[in-house]
JSON list of C-alpha atoms and ligand atoms in Angstrom, two decimals:
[
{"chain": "A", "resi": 1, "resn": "UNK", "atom": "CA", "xyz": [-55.50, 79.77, 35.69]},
{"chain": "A", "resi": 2, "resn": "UNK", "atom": "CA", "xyz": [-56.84, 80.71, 38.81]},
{"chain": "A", "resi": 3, "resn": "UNK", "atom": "CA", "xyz": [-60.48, 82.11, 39.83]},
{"chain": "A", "resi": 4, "resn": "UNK", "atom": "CA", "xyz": [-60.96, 83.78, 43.65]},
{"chain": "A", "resi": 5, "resn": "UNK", "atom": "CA", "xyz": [-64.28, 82.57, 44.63]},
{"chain": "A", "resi": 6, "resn": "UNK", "atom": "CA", "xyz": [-65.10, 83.42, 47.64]},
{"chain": "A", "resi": 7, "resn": "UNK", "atom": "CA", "xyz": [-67.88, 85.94, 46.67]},
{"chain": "A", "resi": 8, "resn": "UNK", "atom": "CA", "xyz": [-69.44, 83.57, 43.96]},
{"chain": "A", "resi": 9, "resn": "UNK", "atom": "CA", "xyz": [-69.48, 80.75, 47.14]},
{"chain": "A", "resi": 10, "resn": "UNK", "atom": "CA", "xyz": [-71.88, 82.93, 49.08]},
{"chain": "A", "resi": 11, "resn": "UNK", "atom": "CA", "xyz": [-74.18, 83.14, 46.15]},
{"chain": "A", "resi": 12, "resn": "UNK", "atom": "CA", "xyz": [-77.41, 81.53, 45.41]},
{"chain": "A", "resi": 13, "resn": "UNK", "atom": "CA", "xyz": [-77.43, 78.32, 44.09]},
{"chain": "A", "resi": 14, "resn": "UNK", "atom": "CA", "xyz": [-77.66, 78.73, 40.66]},
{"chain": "A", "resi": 15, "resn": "UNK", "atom": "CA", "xyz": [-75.76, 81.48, 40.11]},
{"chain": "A", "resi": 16, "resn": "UNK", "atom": "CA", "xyz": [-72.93, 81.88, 36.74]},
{"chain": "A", "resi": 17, "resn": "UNK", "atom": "CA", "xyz": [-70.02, 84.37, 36.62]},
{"chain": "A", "resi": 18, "resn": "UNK", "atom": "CA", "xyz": [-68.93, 84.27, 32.96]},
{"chain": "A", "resi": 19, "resn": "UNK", "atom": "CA", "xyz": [-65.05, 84.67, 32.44]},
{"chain": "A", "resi": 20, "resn": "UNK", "atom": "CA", "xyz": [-63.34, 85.23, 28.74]},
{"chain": "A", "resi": 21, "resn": "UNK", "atom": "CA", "xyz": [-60.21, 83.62, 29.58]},
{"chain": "A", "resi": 22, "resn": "UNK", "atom": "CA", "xyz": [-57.05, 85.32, 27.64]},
{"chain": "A", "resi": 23, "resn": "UNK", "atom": "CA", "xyz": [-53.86, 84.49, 28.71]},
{"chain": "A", "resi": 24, "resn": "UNK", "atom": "CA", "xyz": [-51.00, 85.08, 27.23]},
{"chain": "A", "resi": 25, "resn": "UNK", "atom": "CA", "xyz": [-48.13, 85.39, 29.64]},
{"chain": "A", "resi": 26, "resn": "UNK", "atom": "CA", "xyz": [-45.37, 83.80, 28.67]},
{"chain": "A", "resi": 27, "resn": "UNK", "atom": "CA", "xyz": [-45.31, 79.85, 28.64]},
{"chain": "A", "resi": 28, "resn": "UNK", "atom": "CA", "xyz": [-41.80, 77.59, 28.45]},
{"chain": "A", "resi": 29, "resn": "UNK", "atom": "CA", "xyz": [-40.61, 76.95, 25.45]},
{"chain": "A", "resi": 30, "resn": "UNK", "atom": "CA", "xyz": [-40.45, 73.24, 24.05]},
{"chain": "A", "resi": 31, "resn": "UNK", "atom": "CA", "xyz": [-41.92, 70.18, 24.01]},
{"chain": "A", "resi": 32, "resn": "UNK", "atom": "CA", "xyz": [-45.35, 69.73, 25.02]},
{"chain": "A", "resi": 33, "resn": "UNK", "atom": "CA", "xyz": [-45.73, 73.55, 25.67]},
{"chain": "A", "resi": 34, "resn": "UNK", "atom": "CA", "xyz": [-48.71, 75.39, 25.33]},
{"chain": "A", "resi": 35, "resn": "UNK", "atom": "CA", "xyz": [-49.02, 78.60, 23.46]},
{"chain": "A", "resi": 36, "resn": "UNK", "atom": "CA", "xyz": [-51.67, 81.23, 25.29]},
{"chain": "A", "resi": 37, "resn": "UNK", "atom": "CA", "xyz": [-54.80, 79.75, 25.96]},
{"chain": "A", "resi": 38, "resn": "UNK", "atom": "CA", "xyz": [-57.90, 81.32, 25.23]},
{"chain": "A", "resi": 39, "resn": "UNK", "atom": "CA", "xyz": [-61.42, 80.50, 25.63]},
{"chain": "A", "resi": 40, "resn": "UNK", "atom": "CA", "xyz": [-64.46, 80.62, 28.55]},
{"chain": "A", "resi": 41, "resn": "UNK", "atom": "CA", "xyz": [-65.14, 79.69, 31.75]},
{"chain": "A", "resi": 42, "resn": "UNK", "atom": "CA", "xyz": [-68.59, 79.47, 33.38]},
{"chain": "A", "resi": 43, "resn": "UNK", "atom": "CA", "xyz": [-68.25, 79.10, 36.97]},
{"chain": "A", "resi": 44, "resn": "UNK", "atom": "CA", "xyz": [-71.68, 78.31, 38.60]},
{"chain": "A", "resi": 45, "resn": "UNK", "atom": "CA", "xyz": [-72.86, 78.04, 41.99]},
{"chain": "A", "resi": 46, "resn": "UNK", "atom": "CA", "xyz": [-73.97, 74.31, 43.17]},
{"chain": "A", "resi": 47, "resn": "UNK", "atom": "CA", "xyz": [-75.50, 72.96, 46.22]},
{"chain": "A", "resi": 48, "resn": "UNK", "atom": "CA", "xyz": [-71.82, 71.89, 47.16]},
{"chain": "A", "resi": 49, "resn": "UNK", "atom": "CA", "xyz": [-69.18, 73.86, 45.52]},
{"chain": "A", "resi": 50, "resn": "UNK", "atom": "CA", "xyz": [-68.72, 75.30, 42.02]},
{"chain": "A", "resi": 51, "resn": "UNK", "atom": "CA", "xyz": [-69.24, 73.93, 39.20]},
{"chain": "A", "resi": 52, "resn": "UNK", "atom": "CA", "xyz": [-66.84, 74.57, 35.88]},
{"chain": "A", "resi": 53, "resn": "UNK", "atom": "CA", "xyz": [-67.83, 74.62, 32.40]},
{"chain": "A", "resi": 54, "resn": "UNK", "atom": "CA", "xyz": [-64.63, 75.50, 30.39]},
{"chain": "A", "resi": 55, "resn": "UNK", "atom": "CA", "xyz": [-64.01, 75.33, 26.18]},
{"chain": "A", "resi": 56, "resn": "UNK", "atom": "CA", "xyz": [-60.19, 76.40, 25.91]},
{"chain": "A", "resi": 57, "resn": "UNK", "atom": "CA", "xyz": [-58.07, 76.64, 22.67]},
{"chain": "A", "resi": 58, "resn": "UNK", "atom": "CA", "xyz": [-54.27, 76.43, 22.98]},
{"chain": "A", "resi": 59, "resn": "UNK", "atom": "CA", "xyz": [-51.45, 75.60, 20.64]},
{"chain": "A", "resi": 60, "resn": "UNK", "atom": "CA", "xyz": [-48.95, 72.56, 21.36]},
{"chain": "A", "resi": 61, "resn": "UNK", "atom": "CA", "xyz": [-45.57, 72.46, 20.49]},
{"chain": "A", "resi": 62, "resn": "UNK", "atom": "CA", "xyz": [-45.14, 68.26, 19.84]},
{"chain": "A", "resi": 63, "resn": "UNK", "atom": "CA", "xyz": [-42.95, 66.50, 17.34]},
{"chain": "A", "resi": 64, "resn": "UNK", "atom": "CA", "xyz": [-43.99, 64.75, 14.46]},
{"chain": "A", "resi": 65, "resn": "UNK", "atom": "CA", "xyz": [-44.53, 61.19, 15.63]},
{"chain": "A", "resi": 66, "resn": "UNK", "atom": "CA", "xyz": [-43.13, 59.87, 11.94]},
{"chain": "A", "resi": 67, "resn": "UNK", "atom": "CA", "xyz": [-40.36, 62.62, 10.57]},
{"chain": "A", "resi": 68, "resn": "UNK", "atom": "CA", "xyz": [-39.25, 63.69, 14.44]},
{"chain": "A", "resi": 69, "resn": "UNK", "atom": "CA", "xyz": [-39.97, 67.13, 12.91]},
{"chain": "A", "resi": 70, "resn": "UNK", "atom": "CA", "xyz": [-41.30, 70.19, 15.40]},
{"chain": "A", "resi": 71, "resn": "UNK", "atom": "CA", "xyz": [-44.50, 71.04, 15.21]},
{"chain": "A", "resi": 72, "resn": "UNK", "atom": "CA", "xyz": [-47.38, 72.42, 16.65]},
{"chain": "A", "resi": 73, "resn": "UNK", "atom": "CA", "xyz": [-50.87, 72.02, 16.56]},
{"chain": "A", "resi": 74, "resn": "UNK", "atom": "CA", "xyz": [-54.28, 73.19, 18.00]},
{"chain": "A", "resi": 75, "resn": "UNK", "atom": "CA", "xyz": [-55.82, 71.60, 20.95]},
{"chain": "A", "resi": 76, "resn": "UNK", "atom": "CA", "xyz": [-59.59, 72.23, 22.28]},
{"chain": "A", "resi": 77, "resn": "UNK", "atom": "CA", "xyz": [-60.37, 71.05, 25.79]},
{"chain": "A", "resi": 78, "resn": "UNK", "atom": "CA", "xyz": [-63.79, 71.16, 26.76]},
{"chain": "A", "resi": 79, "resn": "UNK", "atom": "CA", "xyz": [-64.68, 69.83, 30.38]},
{"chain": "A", "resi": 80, "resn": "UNK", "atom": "CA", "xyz": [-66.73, 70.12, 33.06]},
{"chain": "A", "resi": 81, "resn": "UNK", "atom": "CA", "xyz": [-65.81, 70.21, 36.77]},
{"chain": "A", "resi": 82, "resn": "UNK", "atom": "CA", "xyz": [-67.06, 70.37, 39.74]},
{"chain": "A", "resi": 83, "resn": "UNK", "atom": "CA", "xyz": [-64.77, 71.84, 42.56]},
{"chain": "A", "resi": 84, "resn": "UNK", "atom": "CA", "xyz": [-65.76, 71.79, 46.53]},
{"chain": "A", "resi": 85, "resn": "UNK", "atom": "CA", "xyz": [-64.82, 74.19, 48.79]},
{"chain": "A", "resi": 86, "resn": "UNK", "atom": "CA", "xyz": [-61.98, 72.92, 51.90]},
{"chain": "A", "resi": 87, "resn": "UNK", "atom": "CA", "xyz": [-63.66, 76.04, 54.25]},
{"chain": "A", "resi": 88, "resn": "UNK", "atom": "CA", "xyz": [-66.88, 77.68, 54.57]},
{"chain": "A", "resi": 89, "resn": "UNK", "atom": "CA", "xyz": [-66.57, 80.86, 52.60]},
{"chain": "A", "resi": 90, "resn": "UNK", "atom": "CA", "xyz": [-68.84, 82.64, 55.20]},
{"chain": "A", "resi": 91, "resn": "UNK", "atom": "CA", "xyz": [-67.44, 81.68, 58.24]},
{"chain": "A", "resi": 92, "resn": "UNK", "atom": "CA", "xyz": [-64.08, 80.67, 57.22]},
{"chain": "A", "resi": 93, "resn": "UNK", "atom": "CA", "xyz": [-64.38, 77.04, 59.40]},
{"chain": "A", "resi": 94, "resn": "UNK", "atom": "CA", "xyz": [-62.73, 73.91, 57.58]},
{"chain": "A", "resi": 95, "resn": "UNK", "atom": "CA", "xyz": [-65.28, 71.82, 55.91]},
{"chain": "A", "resi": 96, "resn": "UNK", "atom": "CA", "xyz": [-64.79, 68.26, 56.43]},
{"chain": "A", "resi": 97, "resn": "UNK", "atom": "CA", "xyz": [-62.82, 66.96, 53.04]},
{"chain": "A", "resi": 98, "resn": "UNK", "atom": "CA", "xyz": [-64.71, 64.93, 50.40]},
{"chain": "A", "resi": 99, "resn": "UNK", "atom": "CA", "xyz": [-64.92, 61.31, 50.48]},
{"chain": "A", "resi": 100, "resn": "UNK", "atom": "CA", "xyz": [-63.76, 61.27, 46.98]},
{"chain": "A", "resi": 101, "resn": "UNK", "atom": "CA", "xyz": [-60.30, 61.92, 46.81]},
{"chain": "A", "resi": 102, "resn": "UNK", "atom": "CA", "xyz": [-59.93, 62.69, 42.90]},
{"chain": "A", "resi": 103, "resn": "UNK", "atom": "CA", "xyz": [-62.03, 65.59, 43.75]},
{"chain": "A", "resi": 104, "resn": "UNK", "atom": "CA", "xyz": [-61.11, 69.03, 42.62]},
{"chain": "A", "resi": 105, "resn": "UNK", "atom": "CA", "xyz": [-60.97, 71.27, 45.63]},
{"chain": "A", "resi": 106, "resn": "UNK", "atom": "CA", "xyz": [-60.87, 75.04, 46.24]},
{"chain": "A", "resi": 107, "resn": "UNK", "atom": "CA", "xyz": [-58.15, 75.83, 48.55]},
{"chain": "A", "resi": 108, "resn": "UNK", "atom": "CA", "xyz": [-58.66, 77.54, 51.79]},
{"chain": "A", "resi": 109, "resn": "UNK", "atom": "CA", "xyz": [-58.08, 80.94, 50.04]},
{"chain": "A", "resi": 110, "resn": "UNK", "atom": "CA", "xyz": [-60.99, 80.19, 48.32]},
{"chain": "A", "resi": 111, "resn": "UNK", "atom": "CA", "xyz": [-59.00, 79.71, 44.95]},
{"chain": "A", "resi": 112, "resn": "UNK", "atom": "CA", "xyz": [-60.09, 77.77, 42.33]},
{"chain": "A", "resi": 113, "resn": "UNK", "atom": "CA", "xyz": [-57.49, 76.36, 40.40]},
{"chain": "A", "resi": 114, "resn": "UNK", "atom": "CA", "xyz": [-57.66, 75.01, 37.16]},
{"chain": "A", "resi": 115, "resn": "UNK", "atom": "CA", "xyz": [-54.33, 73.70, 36.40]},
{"chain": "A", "resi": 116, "resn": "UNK", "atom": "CA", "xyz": [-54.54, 70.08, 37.39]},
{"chain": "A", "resi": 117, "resn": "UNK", "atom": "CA", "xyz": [-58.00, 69.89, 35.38]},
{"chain": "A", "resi": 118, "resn": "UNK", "atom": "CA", "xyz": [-55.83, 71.61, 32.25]},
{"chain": "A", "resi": 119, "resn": "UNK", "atom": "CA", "xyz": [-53.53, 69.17, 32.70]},
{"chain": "A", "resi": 120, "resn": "UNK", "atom": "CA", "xyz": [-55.34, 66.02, 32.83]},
{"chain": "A", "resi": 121, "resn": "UNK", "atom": "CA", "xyz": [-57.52, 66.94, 29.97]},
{"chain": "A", "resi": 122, "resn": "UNK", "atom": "CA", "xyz": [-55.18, 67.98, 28.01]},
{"chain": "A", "resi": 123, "resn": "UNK", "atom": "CA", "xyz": [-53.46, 64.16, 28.62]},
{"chain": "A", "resi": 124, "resn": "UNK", "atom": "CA", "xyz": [-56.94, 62.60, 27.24]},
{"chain": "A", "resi": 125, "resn": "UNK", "atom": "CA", "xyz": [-57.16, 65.12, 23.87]},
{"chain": "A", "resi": 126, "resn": "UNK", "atom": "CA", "xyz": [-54.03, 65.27, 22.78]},
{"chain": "A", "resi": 127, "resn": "UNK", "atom": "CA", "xyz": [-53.26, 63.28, 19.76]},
{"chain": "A", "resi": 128, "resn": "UNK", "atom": "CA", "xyz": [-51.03, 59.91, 20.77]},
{"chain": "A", "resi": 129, "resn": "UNK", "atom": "CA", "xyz": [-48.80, 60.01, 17.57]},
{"chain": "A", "resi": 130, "resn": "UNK", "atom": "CA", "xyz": [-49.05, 63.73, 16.04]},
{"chain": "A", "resi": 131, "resn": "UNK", "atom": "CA", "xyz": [-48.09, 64.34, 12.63]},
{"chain": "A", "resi": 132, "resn": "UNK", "atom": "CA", "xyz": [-46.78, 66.99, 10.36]},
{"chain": "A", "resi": 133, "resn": "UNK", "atom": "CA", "xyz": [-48.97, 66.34, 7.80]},
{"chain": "A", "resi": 134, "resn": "UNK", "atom": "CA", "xyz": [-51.64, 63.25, 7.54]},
{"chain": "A", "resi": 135, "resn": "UNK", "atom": "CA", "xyz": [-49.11, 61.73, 4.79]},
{"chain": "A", "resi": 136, "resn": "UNK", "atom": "CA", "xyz": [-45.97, 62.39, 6.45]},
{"chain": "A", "resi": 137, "resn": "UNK", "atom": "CA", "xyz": [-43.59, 59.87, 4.68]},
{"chain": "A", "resi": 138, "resn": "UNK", "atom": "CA", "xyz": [-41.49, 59.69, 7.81]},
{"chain": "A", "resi": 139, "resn": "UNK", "atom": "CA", "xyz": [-37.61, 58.57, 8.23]},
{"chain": "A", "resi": 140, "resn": "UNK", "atom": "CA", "xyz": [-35.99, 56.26, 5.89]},
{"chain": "A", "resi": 141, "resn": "UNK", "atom": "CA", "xyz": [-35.51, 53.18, 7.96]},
{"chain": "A", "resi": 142, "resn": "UNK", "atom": "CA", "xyz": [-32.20, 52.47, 7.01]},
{"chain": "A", "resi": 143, "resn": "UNK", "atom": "CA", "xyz": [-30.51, 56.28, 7.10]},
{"chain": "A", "resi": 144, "resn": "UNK", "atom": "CA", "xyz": [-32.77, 58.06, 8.77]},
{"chain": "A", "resi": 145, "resn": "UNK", "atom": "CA", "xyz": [-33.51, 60.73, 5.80]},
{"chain": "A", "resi": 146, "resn": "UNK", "atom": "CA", "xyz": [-36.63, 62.77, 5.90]},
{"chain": "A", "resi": 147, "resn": "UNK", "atom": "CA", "xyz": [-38.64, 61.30, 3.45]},
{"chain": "A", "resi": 148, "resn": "UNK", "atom": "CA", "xyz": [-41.05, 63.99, 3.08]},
{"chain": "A", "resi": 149, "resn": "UNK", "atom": "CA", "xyz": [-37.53, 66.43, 0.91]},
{"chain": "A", "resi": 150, "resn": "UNK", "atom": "CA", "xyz": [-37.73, 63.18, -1.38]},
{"chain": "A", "resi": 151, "resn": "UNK", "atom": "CA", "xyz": [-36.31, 59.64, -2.17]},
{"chain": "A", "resi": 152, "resn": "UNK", "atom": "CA", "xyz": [-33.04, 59.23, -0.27]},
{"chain": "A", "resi": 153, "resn": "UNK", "atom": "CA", "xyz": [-32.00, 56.09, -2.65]},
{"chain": "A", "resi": 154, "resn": "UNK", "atom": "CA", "xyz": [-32.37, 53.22, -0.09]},
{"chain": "A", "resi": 155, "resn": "UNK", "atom": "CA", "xyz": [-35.34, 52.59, -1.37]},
{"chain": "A", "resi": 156, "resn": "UNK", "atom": "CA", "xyz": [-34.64, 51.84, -5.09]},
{"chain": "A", "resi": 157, "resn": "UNK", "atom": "CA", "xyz": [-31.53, 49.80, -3.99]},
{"chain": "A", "resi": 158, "resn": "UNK", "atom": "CA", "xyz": [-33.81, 47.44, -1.65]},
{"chain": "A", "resi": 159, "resn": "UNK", "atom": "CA", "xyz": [-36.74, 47.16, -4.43]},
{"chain": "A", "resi": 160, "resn": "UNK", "atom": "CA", "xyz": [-33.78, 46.27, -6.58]},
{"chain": "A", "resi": 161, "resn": "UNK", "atom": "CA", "xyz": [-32.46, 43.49, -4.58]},
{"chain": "A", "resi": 162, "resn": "UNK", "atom": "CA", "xyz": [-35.95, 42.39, -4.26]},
{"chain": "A", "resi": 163, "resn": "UNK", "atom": "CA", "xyz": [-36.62, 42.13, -7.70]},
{"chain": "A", "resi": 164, "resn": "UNK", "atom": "CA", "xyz": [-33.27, 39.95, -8.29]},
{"chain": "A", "resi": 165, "resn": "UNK", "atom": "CA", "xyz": [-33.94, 37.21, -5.55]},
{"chain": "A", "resi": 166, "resn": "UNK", "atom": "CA", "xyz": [-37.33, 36.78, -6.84]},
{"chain": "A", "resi": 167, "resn": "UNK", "atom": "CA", "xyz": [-35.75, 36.76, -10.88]},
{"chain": "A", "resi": 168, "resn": "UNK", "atom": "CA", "xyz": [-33.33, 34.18, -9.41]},
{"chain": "A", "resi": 169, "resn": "UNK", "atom": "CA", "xyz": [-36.00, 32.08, -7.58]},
{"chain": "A", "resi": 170, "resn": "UNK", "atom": "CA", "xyz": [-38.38, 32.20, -11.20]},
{"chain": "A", "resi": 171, "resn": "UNK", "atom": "CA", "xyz": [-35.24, 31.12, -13.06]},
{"chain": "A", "resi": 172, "resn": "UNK", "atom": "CA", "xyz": [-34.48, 28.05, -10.19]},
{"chain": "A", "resi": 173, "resn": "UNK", "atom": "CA", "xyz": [-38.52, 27.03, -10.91]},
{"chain": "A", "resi": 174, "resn": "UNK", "atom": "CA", "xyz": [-37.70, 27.01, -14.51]},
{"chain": "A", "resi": 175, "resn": "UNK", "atom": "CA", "xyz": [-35.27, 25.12, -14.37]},
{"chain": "A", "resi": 176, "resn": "UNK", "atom": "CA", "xyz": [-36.64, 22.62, -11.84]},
{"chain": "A", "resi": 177, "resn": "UNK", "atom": "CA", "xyz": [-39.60, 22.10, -14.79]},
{"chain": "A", "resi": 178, "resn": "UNK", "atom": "CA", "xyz": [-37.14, 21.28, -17.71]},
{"chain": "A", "resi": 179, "resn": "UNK", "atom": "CA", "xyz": [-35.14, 18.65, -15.45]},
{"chain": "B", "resi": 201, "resn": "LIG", "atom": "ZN1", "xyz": [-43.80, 64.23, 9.80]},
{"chain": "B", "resi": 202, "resn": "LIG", "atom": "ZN1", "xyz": [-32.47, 55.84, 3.15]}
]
């Protein structure tokens, strides 16, 4: 997503260019993909650059974190950026760079970019173990059946076996008493 501002940089201070953001060309496919992302972004003359106010929506394409199951989900980023410009949009001169080297910067086109910012803040909202569903049941442990299409019989078996070493241990106690 990227803004030309070399006309908003010779603005006053102050100044907001409103953008509805729509974009829908086509993402890749898979993991961790977004669908179209849609949304606003204020871009507003400061004292030293631009600063960004963005609220996008986009769909993910994860993987249930329990049942390994594709999925996707909805994803809000809301930030707020400021990028400084790399040459003086008036006289085209290169500005000396910021001291702070995480800054967001608009190259020497005058193109803001918000990519990188995308990126990171989609890293900080997205959820660290999706799900399907809050309940998802997940894999069976032992054959790896998706638990959510029902009991795979591993289960029962275990609970079973369970039951009998605990019948055996009441009947050793018993037996310990009467000696
Ligand atoms: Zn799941
Ligand atoms: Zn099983």
């Amino acid at each position: 997503m990227q803004f030309v501002v070399g006309q908003q940089l010779r603005e006053p201070v102050g100044t907001v260019t409103h953008y509805d953001i729509r974009e829908s060309k086509p993402l890749p496919q898979g993991e961790g993909s977004l669908s179209e992302l849609t949304g606003s972004v204020d871009l507003m003359r400061t004292d030293e650059g631009i600063l960004v106010s963005a609220t996008l929506h986009c769909t993910v394409a994860g993987r249930c974190s329990r049942c390994l199951t594709d999925i996707s989900y909805p994803l809000t980023l809301t930030f707020q950026e400021e990028y400084l410009p790399t040459v003086d949009a008036s006289t085209g001169e290169p500005l000396p760079l910021p001291t702070d080297s995480d800054a967001f910067l608009i190259d020497r086109h005058q193109v803001l970019d918000l990519t990188e910012a995308v990126r990171q803040y989609r890293l900080t909202a997205e959820p660290m173990q999706p799900l399907c569903k809050p309940d998802c049941l997940g894999l069976c442990p032992h054959c790896g059946y998706n638990l959510n299409e029902g009991p795979c019989g591993c289960s029962e078996q275990e609970t079973d076996a369970r039951w009998a070493a605990l019948a055996e241990l009441a009947g050793n106690i018993e037996q310990e008493q009467e000696s």
